[in-house]
GROMACS .gro file of C-alpha atoms in nm:
model
  431
    1MET     CA    1  -2.055  -0.274   6.987
    2ILE     CA    2  -2.041  -0.286   7.367
    3LEU     CA    3  -1.677  -0.380   7.351
    4ASN     CA    4  -1.607  -0.081   7.118
    5PHE     CA    5  -1.787   0.169   7.348
    6ILE     CA    6  -1.577   0.052   7.647
    7ALA     CA    7  -1.256   0.053   7.449
    8PHE     CA    8  -1.320   0.417   7.333
    9TYR     CA    9  -1.441   0.536   7.686
   10GLN     CA   10  -1.117   0.393   7.819
   11LEU     CA   11  -0.920   0.577   7.565
   12ALA     CA   12  -1.094   0.890   7.619
   13TYR     CA   13  -1.012   0.871   7.986
   14LEU     CA   14  -0.656   0.790   7.907
   15SER     CA   15  -0.639   1.077   7.664
   16LYS     CA   16  -0.772   1.317   7.921
   17GLN     CA   17  -0.508   1.205   8.163
   18ILE     CA   18  -0.227   1.260   7.921
   19PHE     CA   19  -0.355   1.610   7.843
   20ILE     CA   20  -0.402   1.705   8.206
   21LYS     CA   21  -0.035   1.634   8.271
   22GLU     CA   22   0.072   1.854   7.976
   23LYS     CA   23   0.416   2.005   7.995
   24THR     CA   24   0.562   2.296   7.786
   25ILE     CA   25   0.805   2.344   7.501
   26ASN     CA   26   0.949   2.664   7.614
   27ASN     CA   27   0.854   2.803   7.935
   28ASN     CA   28   0.486   2.940   7.874
   29GLN     CA   29   0.450   2.793   7.520
   30SER     CA   30   0.203   2.500   7.533
   31LEU     CA   31   0.310   2.175   7.369
   32TYR     CA   32  -0.024   2.205   7.152
   33LYS     CA   33   0.020   2.565   7.049
   34ASN     CA   34   0.300   2.509   6.812
   35LYS     CA   35   0.158   2.491   6.449
   36ASN     CA   36   0.416   2.257   6.310
   37LEU     CA   37   0.392   2.019   6.606
   38VAL     CA   38   0.015   2.004   6.579
   39THR     CA   39   0.054   1.946   6.201
   40ILE     CA   40   0.283   1.655   6.285
   41LEU     CA   41   0.064   1.512   6.538
   42LEU     CA   42  -0.250   1.531   6.298
   43ALA     CA   43  -0.060   1.362   6.031
   44THR     CA   44   0.070   1.086   6.244
   45THR     CA   45  -0.297   1.040   6.377
   46LEU     CA   46  -0.430   0.996   6.021
   47ARG     CA   47  -0.133   0.761   5.939
   48GLY     CA   48  -0.212   0.553   6.259
   49TYR     CA   49  -0.556   0.462   6.106
   50ASN     CA   50  -0.397   0.310   5.807
   51LEU     CA   51  -0.113   0.141   6.010
   52GLY     CA   52  -0.366  -0.021   6.233
   53PHE     CA   53  -0.580  -0.125   5.936
   54LEU     CA   54  -0.300  -0.261   5.723
   55GLY     CA   55  -0.126  -0.427   6.000
   56VAL     CA   56  -0.424  -0.669   6.056
   57PHE     CA   57  -0.598  -0.650   5.703
   58LEU     CA   58  -0.284  -0.781   5.527
   59GLY     CA   59  -0.295  -1.122   5.703
   60ILE     CA   60  -0.673  -1.152   5.634
   61TYR     CA   61  -0.649  -1.029   5.273
   62LEU     CA   62  -0.354  -1.240   5.163
   63TYR     CA   63  -0.511  -1.545   5.332
   64TYR     CA   64  -0.826  -1.461   5.139
   65LEU     CA   65  -0.619  -1.473   4.801
   66GLY     CA   66  -0.496  -1.832   4.895
   67LEU     CA   67  -0.128  -1.760   4.931
   68SER     CA   68   0.098  -2.020   5.061
   69ASN     CA   69   0.309  -1.958   5.384
   70LEU     CA   70   0.619  -1.877   5.159
   71GLN     CA   71   0.413  -1.652   4.926
   72PHE     CA   72   0.267  -1.469   5.214
   73GLY     CA   73   0.623  -1.420   5.374
   74ILE     CA   74   0.748  -1.271   5.050
   75ALA     CA   75   0.456  -1.039   5.025
   76LEU     CA   76   0.510  -0.906   5.379
   77SER     CA   77   0.885  -0.875   5.287
   78CYS     CA   78   0.790  -0.636   5.005
   79PHE     CA   79   0.569  -0.428   5.228
   80THR     CA   80   0.858  -0.385   5.466
   81LEU     CA   81   1.103  -0.339   5.182
   82SER     CA   82   0.890  -0.025   5.107
   83GLY     CA   83   0.996   0.118   5.459
   84ALA     CA   84   1.375   0.038   5.397
   85ILE     CA   85   1.357   0.216   5.049
   86SER     CA   86   1.176   0.524   5.226
   87ASN     CA   87   1.464   0.543   5.477
   88LEU     CA   88   1.717   0.544   5.201
   89PHE     CA   89   1.539   0.807   5.025
   90VAL     CA   90   1.546   1.009   5.340
   91TYR     CA   91   1.908   0.944   5.405
   92PHE     CA   92   2.031   1.027   5.058
   93PHE     CA   93   1.794   1.334   4.999
   94LYS     CA   94   1.824   1.477   5.344
   95ASN     CA   95   2.034   1.777   5.229
   96ILE     CA   96   1.870   1.810   4.889
   97LEU     CA   97   1.512   1.804   4.951
   98SER     CA   98   1.335   1.989   5.246
   99ARG     CA   99   1.172   1.772   5.506
  100LYS     CA  100   0.824   1.909   5.387
  101ILE     CA  101   0.882   1.791   5.026
  102SER     CA  102   1.014   1.449   5.137
  103LEU     CA  103   0.699   1.387   5.358
  104ILE     CA  104   0.468   1.486   5.067
  105ILE     CA  105   0.647   1.263   4.820
  106MET     CA  106   0.649   0.949   5.054
  107THR     CA  107   0.265   0.997   5.145
  108LEU     CA  108   0.201   1.025   4.751
  109SER     CA  109   0.374   0.710   4.697
  110ALA     CA  110   0.141   0.541   4.971
  111THR     CA  111  -0.149   0.678   4.786
  112ILE     CA  112  -0.044   0.527   4.459
  113SER     CA  113   0.002   0.203   4.634
  114GLY     CA  114  -0.347   0.215   4.774
  115ILE     CA  115  -0.491   0.266   4.415
  116MET     CA  116  -0.298  -0.028   4.288
  117LEU     CA  117  -0.432  -0.249   4.577
  118MET     CA  118  -0.801  -0.135   4.511
  119TYR     CA  119  -0.786  -0.268   4.154
  120THR     CA  120  -0.576  -0.578   4.148
  121ASP     CA  121  -0.547  -0.911   4.312
  122ASN     CA  122  -0.277  -1.032   4.097
  123TYR     CA  123   0.004  -1.152   4.325
  124TYR     CA  124   0.290  -0.992   4.127
  125MET     CA  125   0.100  -0.649   4.106
  126ILE     CA  126   0.034  -0.674   4.477
  127LEU     CA  127   0.415  -0.719   4.523
  128ILE     CA  128   0.494  -0.400   4.327
  129ALA     CA  129   0.202  -0.211   4.523
  130ALA     CA  130   0.373  -0.324   4.846
  131ILE     CA  131   0.696  -0.161   4.750
  132PHE     CA  132   0.528   0.174   4.689
  133SER     CA  133   0.316   0.154   5.013
  134ILE     CA  134   0.563   0.310   5.271
  135GLY     CA  135   0.387   0.072   5.497
  136SER     CA  136   0.431  -0.148   5.801
  137ILE     CA  137   0.320  -0.508   5.879
  138THR     CA  138   0.374  -0.456   6.268
  139GLY     CA  139   0.117  -0.169   6.317
  140GLY     CA  140   0.409   0.055   6.409
  141ASP     CA  141   0.590   0.305   6.192
  142ARG     CA  142   0.955   0.236   6.082
  143THR     CA  143   0.926   0.417   5.761
  144GLY     CA  144   1.118   0.726   5.634
  145ILE     CA  145   0.812   0.946   5.743
  146SER     CA  146   0.893   0.872   6.119
  147SER     CA  147   1.259   0.917   6.028
  148ILE     CA  148   1.184   1.276   5.947
  149GLU     CA  149   0.899   1.348   6.207
  150ILE     CA  150   1.113   1.223   6.510
  151PRO     CA  151   1.397   1.482   6.458
  152ILE     CA  152   1.140   1.746   6.377
  153ILE     CA  153   0.985   1.686   6.728
  154SER     CA  154   1.340   1.696   6.888
  155LYS     CA  155   1.389   2.034   6.714
  156LEU     CA  156   1.063   2.181   6.846
  157VAL     CA  157   1.069   2.031   7.191
  158GLU     CA  158   1.319   2.088   7.479
  159PRO     CA  159   1.519   1.776   7.580
  160LYS     CA  160   1.360   1.762   7.919
  161ASN     CA  161   1.012   1.730   7.769
  162GLN     CA  162   1.083   1.506   7.464
  163THR     CA  163   0.994   1.164   7.629
  164TYR     CA  164   0.662   1.320   7.703
  165ALA     CA  165   0.626   1.462   7.359
  166TYR     CA  166   0.720   1.130   7.206
  167SER     CA  167   0.466   0.950   7.420
  168VAL     CA  168   0.193   1.183   7.283
  169TYR     CA  169   0.328   1.141   6.927
  170ASN     CA  170   0.285   0.762   6.967
  171PHE     CA  171  -0.041   0.783   7.174
  172LEU     CA  172  -0.249   0.984   6.926
  173PRO     CA  173  -0.200   0.726   6.635
  174MET     CA  174  -0.261   0.445   6.883
  175ILE     CA  175  -0.615   0.577   6.923
  176SER     CA  176  -0.666   0.594   6.525
  177LYS     CA  177  -0.504   0.250   6.498
  178ILE     CA  178  -0.779   0.103   6.710
  179ILE     CA  179  -1.040   0.272   6.472
  180GLY     CA  180  -0.842   0.133   6.183
  181THR     CA  181  -0.842  -0.223   6.336
  182SER     CA  182  -1.207  -0.200   6.443
  183ILE     CA  183  -1.341  -0.123   6.107
  184LEU     CA  184  -1.259  -0.488   6.020
  185ILE     CA  185  -1.563  -0.590   6.241
  186ILE     CA  186  -1.788  -0.460   5.955
  187ILE     CA  187  -1.660  -0.739   5.712
  188PRO     CA  188  -1.866  -1.023   5.858
  189VAL     CA  189  -2.151  -0.774   5.942
  190LEU     CA  190  -2.183  -0.654   5.577
  191ARG     CA  191  -2.155  -0.996   5.453
  192SER     CA  192  -2.453  -1.112   5.660
  193ILE     CA  193  -2.688  -0.805   5.614
  194THR     CA  194  -2.604  -0.720   5.252
  195SER     CA  195  -2.551  -0.890   4.920
  196LEU     CA  196  -2.198  -0.754   4.902
  197GLN     CA  197  -1.923  -1.000   4.827
  198THR     CA  198  -1.605  -1.009   5.029
  199LYS     CA  199  -1.402  -0.869   4.748
  200SER     CA  200  -1.646  -0.563   4.738
  201ILE     CA  201  -1.611  -0.498   5.094
  202TYR     CA  202  -1.226  -0.526   5.071
  203PHE     CA  203  -1.239  -0.271   4.789
  204ILE     CA  204  -1.440  -0.027   5.014
  205LEU     CA  205  -1.185  -0.064   5.295
  206LEU     CA  206  -0.901  -0.016   5.066
  207THR     CA  207  -1.071   0.304   4.923
  208ILE     CA  208  -1.083   0.442   5.257
  209TYR     CA  209  -0.714   0.364   5.318
  210THR     CA  210  -0.633   0.546   4.992
  211LEU     CA  211  -0.838   0.843   5.072
  212ILE     CA  212  -0.655   0.884   5.422
  213ASN     CA  213  -0.320   0.870   5.245
  214THR     CA  214  -0.434   1.165   5.036
  215ILE     CA  215  -0.556   1.362   5.336
  216GLN     CA  216  -0.213   1.305   5.507
  217THR     CA  217  -0.052   1.443   5.208
  218SER     CA  218  -0.240   1.755   5.208
  219THR     CA  219  -0.176   1.801   5.583
  220TYR     CA  220   0.205   1.827   5.531
  221ILE     CA  221   0.142   2.124   5.300
  222PHE     CA  222   0.091   2.342   5.618
  223LEU     CA  223   0.439   2.284   5.755
  224ASN     CA  224   0.679   2.576   5.737
  225LYS     CA  225   1.065   2.640   5.757
  226GLU     CA  226   1.086   2.597   6.130
  227ILE     CA  227   1.094   2.207   6.088
  228GLU     CA  228   1.398   2.208   5.868
  229SER     CA  229   1.735   2.072   5.978
  230ILE     CA  230   2.045   2.266   6.021
  231ASN     CA  231   2.194   2.086   5.727
  232TYR     CA  232   1.914   2.196   5.491
  233GLU     CA  233   1.913   2.549   5.605
  234LYS     CA  234   2.289   2.588   5.568
  235ALA     CA  235   2.263   2.403   5.220
  236LYS     CA  236   2.553   2.182   5.292
  237ILE     CA  237   2.655   1.855   5.420
  238ILE     CA  238   2.788   1.853   5.782
  239SER     CA  239   3.007   1.551   5.838
  240THR     CA  240   2.913   1.311   6.123
  241SER     CA  241   3.157   1.333   6.415
  242GLY     CA  242   3.359   1.019   6.512
  243SER     CA  243   3.159   0.958   6.839
  244ASP     CA  244   2.827   1.011   6.674
  245SER     CA  245   2.912   0.779   6.393
  246LYS     CA  246   3.006   0.499   6.640
  247LEU     CA  247   2.682   0.542   6.824
  248ILE     CA  248   2.491   0.546   6.520
  249LEU     CA  249   2.656   0.217   6.397
  250ILE     CA  250   2.616   0.048   6.739
  251ILE     CA  251   2.238   0.156   6.770
  252THR     CA  252   2.167   0.060   6.409
  253SER     CA  253   2.337  -0.287   6.463
  254LEU     CA  254   2.134  -0.366   6.771
  255PHE     CA  255   1.811  -0.233   6.638
  256ALA     CA  256   1.847  -0.451   6.325
  257ILE     CA  257   1.886  -0.768   6.541
  258ASP     CA  258   1.560  -0.663   6.735
  259SER     CA  259   1.371  -0.589   6.401
  260PHE     CA  260   1.477  -0.920   6.231
  261GLY     CA  261   1.312  -1.108   6.517
  262GLY     CA  262   1.012  -0.867   6.500
  263GLY     CA  263   0.939  -0.979   6.153
  264PHE     CA  264   0.862  -1.318   6.276
  265ILE     CA  265   0.595  -1.184   6.512
  266ALA     CA  266   0.461  -0.893   6.320
  267ARG     CA  267   0.105  -0.798   6.350
  268SER     CA  268   0.025  -0.917   5.994
  269PHE     CA  269   0.198  -1.249   6.073
  270ILE     CA  270  -0.007  -1.291   6.413
  271SER     CA  271  -0.323  -1.228   6.232
  272PHE     CA  272  -0.227  -1.481   5.973
  273TRP     CA  273  -0.134  -1.728   6.239
  274LEU     CA  274  -0.469  -1.688   6.424
  275ILE     CA  275  -0.691  -1.709   6.124
  276LYS     CA  276  -0.508  -2.012   5.991
  277SER     CA  277  -0.438  -2.205   6.314
  278PHE     CA  278  -0.778  -2.144   6.489
  279SER     CA  279  -1.008  -2.056   6.185
  280LEU     CA  280  -1.103  -1.723   6.359
  281ASN     CA  281  -1.309  -1.485   6.155
  282GLU     CA  282  -1.236  -1.101   6.078
  283GLY     CA  283  -1.472  -0.985   6.369
  284ILE     CA  284  -1.297  -1.200   6.643
  285LEU     CA  285  -0.962  -1.082   6.504
  286SER     CA  286  -1.059  -0.729   6.504
  287ILE     CA  287  -1.159  -0.736   6.875
  288ILE     CA  288  -0.838  -0.924   6.966
  289PHE     CA  289  -0.637  -0.636   6.807
  290ILE     CA  290  -0.848  -0.351   6.942
  291LEU     CA  291  -0.772  -0.480   7.288
  292ALA     CA  292  -0.408  -0.503   7.172
  293GLN     CA  293  -0.404  -0.132   7.071
  294ILE     CA  294  -0.563  -0.034   7.393
  295LEU     CA  295  -0.289  -0.203   7.590
  296ASN     CA  296  -0.034  -0.035   7.358
  297GLY     CA  297  -0.178   0.291   7.440
  298ILE     CA  298  -0.166   0.243   7.801
  299SER     CA  299   0.191   0.131   7.778
  300LEU     CA  300   0.282   0.443   7.589
  301ILE     CA  301   0.143   0.662   7.883
  302LEU     CA  302   0.314   0.462   8.142
  303ALA     CA  303   0.652   0.460   7.954
  304PRO     CA  304   0.764   0.805   8.071
  305LYS     CA  305   0.691   0.730   8.440
  306ILE     CA  306   0.858   0.399   8.442
  307ALA     CA  307   1.167   0.536   8.258
  308LYS     CA  308   1.195   0.804   8.517
  309LYS     CA  309   1.207   0.552   8.798
  310ILE     CA  310   1.419   0.281   8.656
  311GLY     CA  311   1.607   0.456   8.359
  312ILE     CA  312   1.537   0.471   7.974
  313LEU     CA  313   1.755   0.179   7.894
  314ASN     CA  314   1.619  -0.051   8.168
  315THR     CA  315   1.264   0.016   8.044
  316MET     CA  316   1.369  -0.082   7.704
  317ILE     CA  317   1.543  -0.405   7.798
  318LEU     CA  318   1.296  -0.533   8.054
  319SER     CA  319   0.990  -0.469   7.843
  320GLN     CA  320   1.131  -0.664   7.556
  321ILE     CA  321   1.249  -0.965   7.779
  322ILE     CA  322   0.909  -0.986   7.928
  323ALA     CA  323   0.706  -0.937   7.608
  324ASN     CA  324   0.878  -1.182   7.401
  325SER     CA  325   0.904  -1.449   7.668
  326ILE     CA  326   0.532  -1.452   7.670
  327ILE     CA  327   0.491  -1.469   7.290
  328VAL     CA  328   0.701  -1.773   7.299
  329VAL     CA  329   0.463  -1.942   7.538
  330ALA     CA  330   0.155  -1.822   7.334
  331ALA     CA  331   0.310  -1.971   7.028
  332LEU     CA  332   0.301  -2.310   7.180
  333SER     CA  333  -0.068  -2.284   7.292
  334THR     CA  334  -0.318  -2.513   7.130
  335ASN     CA  335  -0.621  -2.312   7.246
  336TRP     CA  336  -0.712  -1.982   7.075
  337ILE     CA  337  -0.846  -1.821   7.393
  338ILE     CA  338  -0.521  -1.894   7.590
  339ALA     CA  339  -0.305  -1.790   7.294
  340SER     CA  340  -0.511  -1.467   7.247
  341ILE     CA  341  -0.485  -1.382   7.616
  342LEU     CA  342  -0.103  -1.431   7.623
  343TYR     CA  343  -0.061  -1.237   7.316
  344LEU     CA  344  -0.268  -0.947   7.475
  345ILE     CA  345  -0.053  -0.958   7.784
  346LYS     CA  346   0.256  -0.948   7.549
  347GLU     CA  347   0.122  -0.630   7.399
  348ALA     CA  348   0.079  -0.457   7.740
  349PHE     CA  349   0.473  -0.458   7.766
  350ASN     CA  350   0.579  -0.439   7.411
  351ASP     CA  351   0.532  -0.053   7.333
  352LEU     CA  352   0.721   0.060   7.656
  353ASP     CA  353   1.026   0.092   7.472
  354ILE     CA  354   0.902   0.310   7.187
  355PRO     CA  355   0.911   0.668   7.325
  356THR     CA  356   1.203   0.581   7.548
  357ARG     CA  357   1.390   0.453   7.239
  358GLN     CA  358   1.306   0.753   7.036
  359ALA     CA  359   1.411   1.003   7.321
  360PHE     CA  360   1.724   0.796   7.371
  361MET     CA  361   1.835   0.824   6.996
  362MET     CA  362   1.780   1.198   6.969
  363ASN     CA  363   1.980   1.279   7.289
  364ILE     CA  364   2.303   1.092   7.229
  365VAL     CA  365   2.373   1.259   6.898
  366SER     CA  366   2.407   1.634   6.794
  367GLU     CA  367   2.124   1.807   6.624
  368GLN     CA  368   2.263   1.805   6.281
  369ASN     CA  369   2.299   1.428   6.307
  370GLN     CA  370   1.948   1.353   6.435
  371THR     CA  371   1.790   1.296   6.095
  372GLN     CA  372   2.093   1.074   6.023
  373MET     CA  373   2.042   0.872   6.344
  374ALA     CA  374   1.668   0.834   6.277
  375SER     CA  375   1.707   0.739   5.915
  376ILE     CA  376   1.991   0.514   5.946
  377SER     CA  377   1.864   0.325   6.258
  378ASN     CA  378   1.525   0.307   6.088
  379LEU     CA  379   1.703   0.180   5.782
  380GLY     CA  380   1.864  -0.088   5.986
  381ARG     CA  381   1.524  -0.200   6.135
  382THR     CA  382   1.348  -0.202   5.817
  383GLY     CA  383   1.624  -0.351   5.622
  384ALA     CA  384   1.666  -0.648   5.867
  385HIS     CA  385   1.266  -0.655   5.874
  386THR     CA  386   1.251  -0.682   5.507
  387PHE     CA  387   1.411  -1.027   5.508
  388SER     CA  388   1.263  -1.183   5.812
  389PRO     CA  389   0.907  -1.230   5.701
  390GLY     CA  390   1.044  -1.432   5.403
  391VAL     CA  391   1.259  -1.620   5.633
  392ALA     CA  392   0.977  -1.680   5.859
  393GLY     CA  393   0.744  -1.785   5.564
  394TYR     CA  394   1.010  -2.036   5.469
  395VAL     CA  395   1.059  -2.164   5.828
  396SER     CA  396   0.674  -2.192   5.883
  397SER     CA  397   0.639  -2.390   5.566
  398ILE     CA  398   0.874  -2.656   5.694
  399PHE     CA  399   0.837  -2.645   6.077
  400GLY     CA  400   0.504  -2.485   6.112
  401ILE     CA  401   0.402  -2.128   6.180
  402ASN     CA  402   0.417  -2.185   6.562
  403LEU     CA  403   0.790  -2.243   6.559
  404SER     CA  404   0.835  -1.935   6.352
  405LEU     CA  405   0.680  -1.740   6.626
  406VAL     CA  406   0.902  -1.896   6.884
  407PHE     CA  407   1.214  -1.825   6.666
  408GLY     CA  408   1.128  -1.450   6.653
  409GLY     CA  409   1.050  -1.418   7.017
  410ALA     CA  410   1.398  -1.583   7.101
  411ILE     CA  411   1.577  -1.349   6.866
  412LYS     CA  412   1.428  -1.034   7.042
  413ILE     CA  413   1.520  -1.178   7.376
  414ILE     CA  414   1.883  -1.215   7.262
  415TYR     CA  415   1.866  -0.865   7.152
  416ALA     CA  416   1.757  -0.744   7.494
  417LEU     CA  417   2.031  -0.944   7.659
  418ILE     CA  418   2.294  -0.781   7.416
  419LEU     CA  419   2.162  -0.433   7.495
  420LEU     CA  420   2.184  -0.517   7.864
  421ARG     CA  421   2.568  -0.600   7.799
  422PHE     CA  422   2.622  -0.289   7.603
  423LYS     CA  423   2.451  -0.092   7.870
  424SER     CA  424   2.719  -0.113   8.122
  425ILE     CA  425   2.994  -0.050   7.867
  426THR     CA  426   2.881   0.199   7.594
  427PHE     CA  427   2.561   0.373   7.717
  428LYS     CA  428   2.633   0.394   8.089
  429LYS     CA  429   2.616   0.789   8.090
  430TYR     CA  430   2.303   0.788   7.900
  431ASN     CA  431   2.076   0.585   8.114
   0.00000   0.00000   0.00000
């Protein structure tokens, strides 16, 4: 409880700082006076709880069901596949369905998935529920929902303020992710002070998860036509320019490499690793991931400042090299305290590239191609991420889960080095 109080005090202070430094959308219009933007921020904050909860809970829950490493990896791949499917949905229906309707459909799908998870512990039914989940095993959001929300923010906010806006967009759900992660502390508490069985406690947590999905669906009803893309407003498909197509292809390919490596070190995989290698309980795991979320939040606040000093691409590259070098060392540790500390240090650097990456993507293509950039790049990320947990499960079943983590960190370092090479050739004018 003391740790939670300190954590939320720190987050309250950080939240105050980010709002003190508030910029504007258009001269005198406050960032938080735009109805659509506030709606998007509220929805992503609600979703943040579920992402924080699911990212850690999956590792615990699937371990509780007694899955093998390979079965666990396949299950995670199905959860990631749902993100890929949602991005395909956004891409193919971007000029047919409004952004508002698309958001409602995807959150309804997540609600159905939650109901299925509440009432079954059958492995194959869980795989089906996973495909409907529009979820994430990383704690982050690479789904079709973010593929729509990111261009909406770009449409509502001037380019000079977008890195800041994306920092707020990522910071608010970071706070709710901490709540979603910290709720897992009640599992060992309820087991000790009540007669509830573990399965009943998990049912309660999944019920909360499903209710929040339902509330998020209702939130999107308040969006209006201001959020719609040029393509949809003109009711026709505008072809992507040659230069935009090339950039989208390059970005998607690079991000796919990064995401493939990320599947080996996803938050669900980390929780599975810690509980299986060191026999940690849900309470300790929850504390570790609460601290990780706090460090993520701090990095989101610092990202615009660092990017302003060293450049957007340099921030993306350096943060990933540092973070993934640390996780490689953590994976080789035989002491849970050392492994946890190294993991937390890694998390302090890991999210520096999120708002910078989002601002970068939206500013290198024209407005009519922003949804396409977001959906295709997210599709590349989730597509690669879909296969990597299954591969990671196979690798860990043969060589051990530690080597699987090393492999994932190494792939992400290679991605950063490739991005460094492309930086001087293709992206020089954008840095």
